[in-house]
Coordinates of C-alpha atoms and ligand atoms in Angstrom, one line a residue:
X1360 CA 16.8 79.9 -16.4
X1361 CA 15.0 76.5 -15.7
X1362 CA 12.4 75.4 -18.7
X1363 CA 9.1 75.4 -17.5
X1364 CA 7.9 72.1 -16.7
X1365 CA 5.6 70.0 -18.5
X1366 CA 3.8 67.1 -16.2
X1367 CA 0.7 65.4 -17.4
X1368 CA -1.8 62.9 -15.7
X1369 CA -2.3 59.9 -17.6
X1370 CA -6.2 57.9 -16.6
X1371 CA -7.1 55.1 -18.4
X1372 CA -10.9 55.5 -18.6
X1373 CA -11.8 52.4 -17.7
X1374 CA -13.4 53.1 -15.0
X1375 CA -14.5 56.0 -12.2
X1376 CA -11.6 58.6 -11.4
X1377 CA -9.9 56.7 -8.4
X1378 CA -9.7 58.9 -5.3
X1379 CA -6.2 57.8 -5.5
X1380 CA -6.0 59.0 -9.2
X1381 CA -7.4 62.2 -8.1
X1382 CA -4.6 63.0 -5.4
X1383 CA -2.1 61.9 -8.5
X1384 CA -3.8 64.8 -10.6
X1385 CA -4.0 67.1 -7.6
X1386 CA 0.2 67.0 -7.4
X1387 CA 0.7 66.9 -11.0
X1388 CA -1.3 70.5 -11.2
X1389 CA 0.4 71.7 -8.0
X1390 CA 3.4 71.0 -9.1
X1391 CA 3.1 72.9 -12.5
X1392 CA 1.4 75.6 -11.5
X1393 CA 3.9 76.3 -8.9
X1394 CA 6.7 76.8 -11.6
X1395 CA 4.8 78.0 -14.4
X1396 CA 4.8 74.8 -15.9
X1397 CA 2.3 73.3 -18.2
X1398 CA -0.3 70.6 -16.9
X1399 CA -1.9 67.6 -19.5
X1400 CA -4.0 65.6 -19.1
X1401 CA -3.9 61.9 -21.8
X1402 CA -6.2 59.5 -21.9
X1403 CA -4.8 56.5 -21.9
X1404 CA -7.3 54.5 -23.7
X1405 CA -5.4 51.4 -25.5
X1406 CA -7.2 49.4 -23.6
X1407 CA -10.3 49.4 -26.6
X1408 CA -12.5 46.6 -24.4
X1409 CA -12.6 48.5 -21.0
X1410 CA -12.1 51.7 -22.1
X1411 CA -15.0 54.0 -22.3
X1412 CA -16.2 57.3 -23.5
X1413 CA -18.2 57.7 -20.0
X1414 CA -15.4 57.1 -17.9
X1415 CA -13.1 59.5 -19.8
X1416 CA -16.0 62.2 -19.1
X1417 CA -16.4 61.3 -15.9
X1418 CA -12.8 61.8 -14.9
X1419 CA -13.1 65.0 -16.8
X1420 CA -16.1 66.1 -15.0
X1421 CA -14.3 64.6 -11.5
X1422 CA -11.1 66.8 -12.1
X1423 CA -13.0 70.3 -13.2
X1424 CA -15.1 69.3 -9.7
X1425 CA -11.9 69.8 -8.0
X1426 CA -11.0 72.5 -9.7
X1427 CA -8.1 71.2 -11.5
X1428 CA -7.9 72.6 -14.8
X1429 CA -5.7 71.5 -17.2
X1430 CA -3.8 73.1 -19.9
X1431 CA -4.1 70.8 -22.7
X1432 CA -6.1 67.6 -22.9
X1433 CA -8.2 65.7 -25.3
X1434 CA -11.3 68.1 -24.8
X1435 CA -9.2 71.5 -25.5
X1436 CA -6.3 70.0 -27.8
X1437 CA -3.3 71.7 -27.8
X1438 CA 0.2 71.8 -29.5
X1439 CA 0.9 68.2 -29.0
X1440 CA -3.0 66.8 -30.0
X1441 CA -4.1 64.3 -29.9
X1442 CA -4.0 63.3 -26.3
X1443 CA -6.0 60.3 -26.8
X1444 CA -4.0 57.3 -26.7
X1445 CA -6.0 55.6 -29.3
X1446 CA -5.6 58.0 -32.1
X1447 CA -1.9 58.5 -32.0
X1448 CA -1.6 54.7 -33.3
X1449 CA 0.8 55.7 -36.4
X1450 CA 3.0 57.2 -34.2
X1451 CA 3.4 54.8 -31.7
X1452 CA 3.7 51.8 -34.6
X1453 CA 6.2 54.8 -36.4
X1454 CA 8.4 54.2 -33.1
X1455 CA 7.8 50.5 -32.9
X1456 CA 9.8 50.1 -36.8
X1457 CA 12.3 52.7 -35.8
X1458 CA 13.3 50.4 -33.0
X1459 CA 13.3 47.5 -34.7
X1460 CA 15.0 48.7 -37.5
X1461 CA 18.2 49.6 -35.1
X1462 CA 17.9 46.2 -33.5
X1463 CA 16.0 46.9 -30.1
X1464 CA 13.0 45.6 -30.6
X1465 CA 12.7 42.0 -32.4
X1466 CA 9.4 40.1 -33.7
X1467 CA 8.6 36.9 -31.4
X1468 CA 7.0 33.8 -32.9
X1469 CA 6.4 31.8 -29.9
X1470 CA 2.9 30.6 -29.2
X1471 CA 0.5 31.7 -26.4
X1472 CA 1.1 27.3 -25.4
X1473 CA 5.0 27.5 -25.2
X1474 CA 4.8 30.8 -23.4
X1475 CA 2.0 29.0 -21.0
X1476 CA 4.5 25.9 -20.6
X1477 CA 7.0 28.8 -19.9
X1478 CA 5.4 30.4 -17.0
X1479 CA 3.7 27.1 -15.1
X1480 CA 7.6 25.9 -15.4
X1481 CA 8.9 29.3 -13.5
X1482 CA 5.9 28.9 -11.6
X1483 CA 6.8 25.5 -10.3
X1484 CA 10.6 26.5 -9.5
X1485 CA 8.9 29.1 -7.4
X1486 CA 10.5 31.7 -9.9
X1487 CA 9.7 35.1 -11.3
X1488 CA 8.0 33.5 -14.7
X1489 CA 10.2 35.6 -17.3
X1490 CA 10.2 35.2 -21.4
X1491 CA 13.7 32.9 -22.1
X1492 CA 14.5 35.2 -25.2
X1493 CA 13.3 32.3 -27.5
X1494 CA 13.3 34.8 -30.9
X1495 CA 15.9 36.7 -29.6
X1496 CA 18.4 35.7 -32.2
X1497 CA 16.4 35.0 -34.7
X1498 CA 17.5 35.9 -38.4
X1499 CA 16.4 38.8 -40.2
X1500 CA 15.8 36.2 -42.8
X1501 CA 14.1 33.5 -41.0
X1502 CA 12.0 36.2 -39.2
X1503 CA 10.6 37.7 -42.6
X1504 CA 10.0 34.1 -43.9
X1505 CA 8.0 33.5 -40.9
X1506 CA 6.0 36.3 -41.6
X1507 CA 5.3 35.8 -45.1
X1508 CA 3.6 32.3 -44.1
X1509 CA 1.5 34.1 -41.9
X1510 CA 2.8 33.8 -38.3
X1511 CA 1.5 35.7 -35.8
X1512 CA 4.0 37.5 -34.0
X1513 CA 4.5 40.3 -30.7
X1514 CA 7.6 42.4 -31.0
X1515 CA 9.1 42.4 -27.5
X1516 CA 12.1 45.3 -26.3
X1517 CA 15.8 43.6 -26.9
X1518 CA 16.8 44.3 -22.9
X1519 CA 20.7 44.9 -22.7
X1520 CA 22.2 43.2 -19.6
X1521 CA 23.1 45.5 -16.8
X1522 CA 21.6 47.4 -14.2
X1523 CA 18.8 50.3 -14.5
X1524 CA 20.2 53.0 -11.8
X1525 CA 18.2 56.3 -11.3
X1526 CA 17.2 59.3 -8.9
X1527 CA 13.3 59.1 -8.2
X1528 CA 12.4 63.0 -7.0
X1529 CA 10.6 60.9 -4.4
X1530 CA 12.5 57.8 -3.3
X1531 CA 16.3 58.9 -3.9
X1532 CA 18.1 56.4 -5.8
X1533 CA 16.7 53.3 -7.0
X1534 CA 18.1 50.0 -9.1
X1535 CA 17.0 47.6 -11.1
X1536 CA 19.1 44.9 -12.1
X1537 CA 18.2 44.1 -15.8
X1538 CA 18.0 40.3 -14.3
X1539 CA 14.9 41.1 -12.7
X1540 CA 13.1 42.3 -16.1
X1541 CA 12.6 40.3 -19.5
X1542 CA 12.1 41.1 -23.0
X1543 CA 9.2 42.4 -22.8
X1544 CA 6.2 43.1 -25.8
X1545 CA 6.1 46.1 -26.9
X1546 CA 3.0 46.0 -29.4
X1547 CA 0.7 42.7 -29.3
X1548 CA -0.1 40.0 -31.9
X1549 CA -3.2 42.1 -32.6
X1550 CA -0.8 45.2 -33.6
X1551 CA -1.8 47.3 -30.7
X1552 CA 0.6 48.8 -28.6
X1553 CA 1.3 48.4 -24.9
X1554 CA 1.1 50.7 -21.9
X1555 CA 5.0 50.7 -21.1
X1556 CA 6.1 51.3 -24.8
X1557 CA 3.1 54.3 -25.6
X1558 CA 3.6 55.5 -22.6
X1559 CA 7.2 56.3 -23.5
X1560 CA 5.8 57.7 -27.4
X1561 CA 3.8 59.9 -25.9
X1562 CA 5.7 61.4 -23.1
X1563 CA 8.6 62.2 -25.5
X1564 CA 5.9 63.4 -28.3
X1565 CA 4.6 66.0 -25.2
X1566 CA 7.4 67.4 -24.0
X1567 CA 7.1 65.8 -20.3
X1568 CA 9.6 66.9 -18.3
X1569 CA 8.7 65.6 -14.9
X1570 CA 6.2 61.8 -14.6
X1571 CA 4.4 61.7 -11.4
X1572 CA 2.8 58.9 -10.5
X1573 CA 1.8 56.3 -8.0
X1574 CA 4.0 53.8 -6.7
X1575 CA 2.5 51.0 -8.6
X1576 CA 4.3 52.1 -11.5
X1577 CA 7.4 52.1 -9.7
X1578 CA 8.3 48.5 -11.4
X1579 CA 7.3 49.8 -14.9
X1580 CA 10.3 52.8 -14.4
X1581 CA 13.3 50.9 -15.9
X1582 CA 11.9 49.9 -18.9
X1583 CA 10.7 52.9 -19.6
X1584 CA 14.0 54.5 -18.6
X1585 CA 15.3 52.3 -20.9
X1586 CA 13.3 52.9 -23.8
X1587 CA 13.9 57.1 -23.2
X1588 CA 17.8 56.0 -23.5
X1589 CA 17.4 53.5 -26.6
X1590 CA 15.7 56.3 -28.4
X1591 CA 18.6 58.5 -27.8
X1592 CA 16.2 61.3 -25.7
X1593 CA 16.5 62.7 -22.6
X1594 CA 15.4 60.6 -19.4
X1595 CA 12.2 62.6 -17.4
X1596 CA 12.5 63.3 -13.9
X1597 CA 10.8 60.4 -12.9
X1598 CA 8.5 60.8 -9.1
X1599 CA 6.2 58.2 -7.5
X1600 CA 4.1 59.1 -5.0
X1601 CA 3.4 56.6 -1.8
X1602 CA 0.0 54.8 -1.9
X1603 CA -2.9 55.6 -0.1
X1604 CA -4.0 53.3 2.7
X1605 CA -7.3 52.2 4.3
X1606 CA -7.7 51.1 8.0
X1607 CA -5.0 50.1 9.2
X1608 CA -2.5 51.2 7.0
X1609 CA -4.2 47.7 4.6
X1610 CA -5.0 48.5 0.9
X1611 CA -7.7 51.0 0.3
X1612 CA -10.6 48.4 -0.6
X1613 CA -14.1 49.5 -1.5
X1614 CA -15.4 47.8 1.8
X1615 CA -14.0 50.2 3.8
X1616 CA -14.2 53.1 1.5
X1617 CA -15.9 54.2 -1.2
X1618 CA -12.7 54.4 -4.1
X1619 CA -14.4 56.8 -6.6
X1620 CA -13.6 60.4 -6.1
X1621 CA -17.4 60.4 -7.4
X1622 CA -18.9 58.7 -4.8
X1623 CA -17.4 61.6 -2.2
X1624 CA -19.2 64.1 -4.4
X1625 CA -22.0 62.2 -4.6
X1626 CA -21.3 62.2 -0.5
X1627 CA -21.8 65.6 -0.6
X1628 CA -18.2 66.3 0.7
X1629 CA -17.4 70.1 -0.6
X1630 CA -14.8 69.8 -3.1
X1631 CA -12.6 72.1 -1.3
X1632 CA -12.2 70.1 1.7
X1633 CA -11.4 67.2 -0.9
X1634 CA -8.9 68.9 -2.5
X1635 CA -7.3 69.7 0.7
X1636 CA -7.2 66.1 2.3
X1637 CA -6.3 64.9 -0.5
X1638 CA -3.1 67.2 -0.7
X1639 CA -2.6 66.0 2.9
X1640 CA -1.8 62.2 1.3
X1641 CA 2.2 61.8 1.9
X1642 CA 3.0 66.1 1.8
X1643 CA 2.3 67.9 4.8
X1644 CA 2.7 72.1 4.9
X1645 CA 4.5 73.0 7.9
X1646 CA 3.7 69.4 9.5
X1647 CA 0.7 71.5 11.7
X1648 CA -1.3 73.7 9.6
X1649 CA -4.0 70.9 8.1
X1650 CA -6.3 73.3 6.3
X1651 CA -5.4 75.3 3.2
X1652 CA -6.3 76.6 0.3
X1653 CA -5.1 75.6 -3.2
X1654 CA -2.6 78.7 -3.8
X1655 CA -1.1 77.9 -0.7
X1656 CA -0.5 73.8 -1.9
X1657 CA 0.7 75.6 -5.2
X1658 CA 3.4 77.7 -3.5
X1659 CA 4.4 75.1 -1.1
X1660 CA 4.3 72.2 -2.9
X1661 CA 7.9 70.6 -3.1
X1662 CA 8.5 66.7 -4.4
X1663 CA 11.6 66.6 -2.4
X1664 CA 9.1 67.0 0.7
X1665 CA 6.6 63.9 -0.3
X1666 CA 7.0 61.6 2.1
X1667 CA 8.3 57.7 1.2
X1668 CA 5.5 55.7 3.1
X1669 CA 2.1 54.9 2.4
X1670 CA -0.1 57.5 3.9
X1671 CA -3.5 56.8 5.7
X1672 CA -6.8 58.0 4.3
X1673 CA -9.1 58.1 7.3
X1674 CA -12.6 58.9 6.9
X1675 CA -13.2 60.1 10.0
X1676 CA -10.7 62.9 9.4
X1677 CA -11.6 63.7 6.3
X1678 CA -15.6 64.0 7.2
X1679 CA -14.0 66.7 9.8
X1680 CA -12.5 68.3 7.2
X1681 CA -15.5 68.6 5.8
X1682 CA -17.4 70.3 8.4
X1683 CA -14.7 72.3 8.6
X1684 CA -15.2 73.6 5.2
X1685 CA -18.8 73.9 4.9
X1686 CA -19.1 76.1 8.1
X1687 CA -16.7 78.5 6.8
X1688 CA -18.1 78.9 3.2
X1689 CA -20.4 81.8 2.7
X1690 CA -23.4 80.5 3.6
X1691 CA -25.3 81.2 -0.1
X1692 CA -23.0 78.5 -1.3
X1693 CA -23.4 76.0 1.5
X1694 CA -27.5 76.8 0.5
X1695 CA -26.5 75.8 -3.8
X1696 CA -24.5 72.6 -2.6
X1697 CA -27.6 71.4 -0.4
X1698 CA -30.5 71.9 -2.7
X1699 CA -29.8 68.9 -4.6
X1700 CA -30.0 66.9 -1.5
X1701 CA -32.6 68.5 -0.1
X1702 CA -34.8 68.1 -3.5
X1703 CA -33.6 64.6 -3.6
X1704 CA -35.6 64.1 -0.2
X1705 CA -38.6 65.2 -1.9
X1706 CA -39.5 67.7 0.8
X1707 CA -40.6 70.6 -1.7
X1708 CA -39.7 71.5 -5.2
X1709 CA -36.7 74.1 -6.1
X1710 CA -39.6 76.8 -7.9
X1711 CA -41.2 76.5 -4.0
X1712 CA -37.4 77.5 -2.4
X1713 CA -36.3 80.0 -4.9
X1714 CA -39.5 81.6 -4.1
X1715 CA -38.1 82.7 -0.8
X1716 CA -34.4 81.8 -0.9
X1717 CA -33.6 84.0 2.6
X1718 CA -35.6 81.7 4.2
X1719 CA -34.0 78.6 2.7
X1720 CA -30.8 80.1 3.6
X1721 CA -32.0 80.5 7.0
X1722 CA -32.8 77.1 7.1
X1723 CA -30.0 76.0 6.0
X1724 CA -27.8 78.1 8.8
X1725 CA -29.5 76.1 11.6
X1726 CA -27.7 73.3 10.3
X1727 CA -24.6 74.4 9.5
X1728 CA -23.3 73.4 13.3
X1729 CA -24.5 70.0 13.3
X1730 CA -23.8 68.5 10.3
X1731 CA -20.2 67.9 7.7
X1732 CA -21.2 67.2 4.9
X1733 CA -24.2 68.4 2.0
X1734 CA -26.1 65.2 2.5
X1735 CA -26.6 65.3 6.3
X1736 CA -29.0 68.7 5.8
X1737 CA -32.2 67.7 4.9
X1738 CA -32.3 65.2 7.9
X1739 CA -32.2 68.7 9.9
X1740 CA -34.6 69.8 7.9
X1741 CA -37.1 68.0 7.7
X1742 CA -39.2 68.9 10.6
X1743 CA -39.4 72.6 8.2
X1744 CA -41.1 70.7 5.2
X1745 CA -43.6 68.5 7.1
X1746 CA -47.7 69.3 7.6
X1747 CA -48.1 71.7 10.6
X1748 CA -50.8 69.2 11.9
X1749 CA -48.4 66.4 11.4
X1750 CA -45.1 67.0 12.6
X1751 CA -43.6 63.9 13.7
X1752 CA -42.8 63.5 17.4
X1753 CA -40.0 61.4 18.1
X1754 CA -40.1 59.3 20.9
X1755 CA -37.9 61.0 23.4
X1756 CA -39.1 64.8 22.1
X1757 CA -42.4 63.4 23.0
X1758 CA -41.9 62.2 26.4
X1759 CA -39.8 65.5 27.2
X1760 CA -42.9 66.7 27.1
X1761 CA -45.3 65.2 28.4
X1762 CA -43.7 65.0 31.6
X1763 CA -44.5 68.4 32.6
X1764 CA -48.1 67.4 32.6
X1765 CA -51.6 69.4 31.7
X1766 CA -50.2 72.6 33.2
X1767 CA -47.4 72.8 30.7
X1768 CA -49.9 72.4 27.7
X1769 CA -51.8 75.0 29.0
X1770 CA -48.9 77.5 29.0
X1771 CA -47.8 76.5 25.8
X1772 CA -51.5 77.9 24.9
X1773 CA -51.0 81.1 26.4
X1774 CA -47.6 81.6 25.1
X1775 CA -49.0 80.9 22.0
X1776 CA -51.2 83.7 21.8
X1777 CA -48.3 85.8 23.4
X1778 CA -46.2 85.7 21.2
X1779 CA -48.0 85.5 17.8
X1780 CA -48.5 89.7 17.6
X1781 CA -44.4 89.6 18.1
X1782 CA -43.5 86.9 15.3
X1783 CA -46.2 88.8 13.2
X1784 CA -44.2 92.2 14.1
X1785 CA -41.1 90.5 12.8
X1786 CA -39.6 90.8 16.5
X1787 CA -35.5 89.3 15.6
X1788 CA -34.7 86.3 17.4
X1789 CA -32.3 87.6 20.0
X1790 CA -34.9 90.1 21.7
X1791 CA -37.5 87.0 21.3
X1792 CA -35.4 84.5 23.2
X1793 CA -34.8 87.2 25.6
X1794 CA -38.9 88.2 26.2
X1795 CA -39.4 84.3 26.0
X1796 CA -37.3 83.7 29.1
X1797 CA -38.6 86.3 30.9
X1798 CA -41.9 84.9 30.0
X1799 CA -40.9 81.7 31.5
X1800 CA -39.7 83.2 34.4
X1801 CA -43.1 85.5 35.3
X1802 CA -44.7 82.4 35.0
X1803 CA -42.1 81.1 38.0
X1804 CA -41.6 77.7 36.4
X1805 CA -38.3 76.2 35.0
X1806 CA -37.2 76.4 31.6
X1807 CA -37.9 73.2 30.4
X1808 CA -41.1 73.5 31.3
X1809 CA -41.6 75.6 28.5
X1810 CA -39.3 74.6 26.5
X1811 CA -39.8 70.7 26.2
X1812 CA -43.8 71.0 25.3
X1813 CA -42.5 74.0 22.9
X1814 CA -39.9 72.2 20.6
X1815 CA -41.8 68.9 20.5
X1816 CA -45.0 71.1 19.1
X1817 CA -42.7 73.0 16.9
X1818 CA -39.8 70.3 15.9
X1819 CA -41.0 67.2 17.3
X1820 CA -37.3 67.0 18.1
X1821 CA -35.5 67.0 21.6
X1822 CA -32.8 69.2 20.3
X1823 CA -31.9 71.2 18.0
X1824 CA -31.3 74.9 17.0
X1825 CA -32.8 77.8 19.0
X1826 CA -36.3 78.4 19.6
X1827 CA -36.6 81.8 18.8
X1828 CA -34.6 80.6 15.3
X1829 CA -36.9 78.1 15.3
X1830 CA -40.4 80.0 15.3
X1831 CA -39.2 82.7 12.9
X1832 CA -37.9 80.2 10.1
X1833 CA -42.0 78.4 11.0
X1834 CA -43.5 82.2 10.4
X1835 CA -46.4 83.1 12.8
X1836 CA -49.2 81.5 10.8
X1837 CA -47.0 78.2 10.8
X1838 CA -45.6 78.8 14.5
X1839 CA -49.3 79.0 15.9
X1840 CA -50.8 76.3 14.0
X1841 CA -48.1 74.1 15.5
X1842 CA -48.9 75.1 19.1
X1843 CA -52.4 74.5 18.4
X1844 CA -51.7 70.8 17.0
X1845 CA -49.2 70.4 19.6
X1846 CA -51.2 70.7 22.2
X1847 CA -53.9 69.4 21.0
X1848 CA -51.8 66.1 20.2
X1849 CA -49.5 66.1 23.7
X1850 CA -53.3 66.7 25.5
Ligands
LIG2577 N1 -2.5 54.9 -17.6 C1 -1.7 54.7 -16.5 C2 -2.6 54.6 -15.2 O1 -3.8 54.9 -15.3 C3 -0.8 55.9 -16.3 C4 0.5 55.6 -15.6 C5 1.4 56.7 -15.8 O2 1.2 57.8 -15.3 O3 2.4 56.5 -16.5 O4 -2.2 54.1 -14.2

């Protein structure tokens, strides 16, 4: 019997939770929950200048958004804690003498000017710039002299010659010839720790079984791999996922989409839909089936079957998506994810909708079909929320209905008072549309007619949902005292 699988994601919070960071997380959980593995989430927070209590919350708050629970973490501990980078220093620095001690890490003296005067030279042979093993060979007794005077010193990984050969669950087999790496610092003149060197203490101190991560880390692989060896512990299954494109398959930059899986939130993009486009970044179901729901990702989800090649995150798909989603939710829900928008608009307060929440979900429903995402619903609605006497005409509704002249004003009046006693009587809006057409039609004149003087007096729009949807979200009370403004206005 296989061991269940232990994966974890691994932000540094030095910043928002990357969209890209969020499809990482997204795989990670899939892939655990799928063989009931175990899913952690470390903060990765070495970095003390940039790294920030907000951002670790927010890309706390930015996972549980998408639903992506984890199963330990630096919130809920867990049999591993702590999973903040920062506080498992004595460990790491534990590690650090342990490899020095059996001759794979050695202290390095060399100044931050020879090191300089170093890389300009490699710079100038147009070469990779790469540390020349200056300290390499220093003595232990030389070394400790050094150090008693006071020199400053990094300890940097002993690299043995050779290659670095191994199966990415991704990417199939991948080498690295030792030539292309250096001795590289392990723990800093300051005493802190590096990413490539904790990273390795704390994925051994968890348990990981399987790292999966983006391809940008691809290069940081064999000296991890080496490090896993060096320490005498198994190797993970090591898995790097392709990285997410902009336009035209260019790097995702912040001019042509927002990076921050925040800002798609904030977007009002349901957080199903993202979930689902995100899962749609370099794995595919069945290659036709685009929407899904999470149990479905979980039960599919394969690394074998992650594609090699950068995948495209369009915007224009994902917005569809998002329709998509918010159409088929019940609609209470759709009516919860809008308020905040709608509130934001300033068109009423929340006491003044929960006082009749039907009608906001009414509302709400005469949107669903023209709009994608949370934030595009007040627009719709704000012909609801403005003075009767004042609705705003736009230009176009206006004209639409003034065409029809005097005459058409006048019918609006009549059909005014006609149908106020069946709006009163609560008369439901298919038998309304139905006696409204008839109206139009005992009156022998054409729809629009009607219809153009009507929705500009009710809407002041061209378009739009149905009349009879229309009048009976307006009430009678408000429905006539529109047609009397109307009127009075288009006279
Ligand atoms: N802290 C690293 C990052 O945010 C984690 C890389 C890894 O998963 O090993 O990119």
């Amino acid at each position: 019997m296989h061991t269940p699988p232990r994966v974890r994601f691994a932000p540094s919070p030095t910043g928002p939770l990357h969209i890209g960071g969020a499809r990482t997380a997204l795989f990670n959980w899939a892939f655990a929950k799928g063989r009931a593995g175990a899913f952690l989430l470390r903060s990765e927070d070495t970095d003390r200048e940039r790294s920030t209590e907000e951002s670790e919350r927010g890309i706390l708050d930015g996972l549980r958004s998408l639903g992506l629970q984890w199963d330990e973490g630096p919130d809920l501990g867990g049999p591993h804690a702590p999973y903040r980078q920062s506080e498992r220093l004595e460990t790491h620095l534990g590690t650090a003498g342990q490899l020095r001690r059996a001759g794979w890490a050695y202290p390095c003296f060399c100044t931050s000017e020879r090191l300089t005067a170093l890389r300009e030279a490699a710079q100038a042979a147009k070469q990779t710039p790469r540390y020349d093993g200056h300290c390499r060979d220093l003595s232990d007794e030389d070394a400790a002299a050094k150090i008693t005077a006071g020199e400053r010193f990094t300890l940097r990984f002993k690299l043995p010659e050779g290659e670095t050969v191994f199966t990415d669950a991704i990417r199939g087999e991948v080498t690295f010839a030792h030539e292309e790496l250096d001795d590289w610092i392990m723990v800093r003149a300051d005493g802190s720790p590096t990413y490539n060197f904790v990273c390795v203490c704390d994925d051994l101190a968890m348990g990981i079984t399987h790292v999966i991560r983006g391809e940008e880390h691809l290069v940081n692989t064999p000296k991890q791999i080496l490090l896993f060896q060096v320490l005498g512990r198994e190797v993970p299954t090591f898995a790097h996922l392709p990285l997410m494109l902009g336009k035209g398959g260019k790097k995702m930059s912040k001019r042509d989409n927002d990076t921050a899986l925040a800002a798609y939130i904030a977007q009002g993009f349901p957080p199903e839909a993202i979930l689902n486009y995100l899962a749609l970044q370099g794995w595919a179901l069945d290659g036709e089936t685009e929407i899904f729901t999470p149990e479905v990702l979980v039960e599919n989800f394969r690394l074998e079957n992650v594609g090699k090649s950068g995948s495209i995150f369009d915007l224009e798909k994902f917005s569809w998506m998002a329709g998509e989603y918010l159409r088929a939710e019940p609609l209470s829900q759709t009516a919860e994810r809008a308020l905040p928008f709608v509130l934001a608009a300033g068109f009423t307060t929340e006491a003044e909708l929960r006082a009749d929440w039907p009608q906001f979900e009414a509302a709400v429903a005469t949107t669903r079909e023209r709009v994608r995402l949370y934030s595009e619903i007040p627009a719709q609605l704000a012909w609801l929320y403005e003075a009767d006497d004042a609705v705003t005409f736009d230009e176009k509704a206006e004209a639409n209905a003034r065409k029809h002249g005097a005459e058409a004003l006048a019918l609006l009046g009549e059909f005014a008072e006609w149908v106020a006693p069946r709006l009163t009587a609560g008369e439901d809006a298919e038998s309304l549309i139905t006696a409204t057409k008839a109206f139009v039609k005992e009156h022998g004149v054409k729809f629009p007619f009607l219809f153009q003087p009507l929705r500009c007096a009710l809407t002041g729009k061209p378009g739009g949902p149905e009349i009879a949807d229309l009048m009976a979200l307006l009430g009678p009370e408000r429905t006539a005292a529109r047609l009397t403004h109307g009127a009075r206005r288009l006279a």
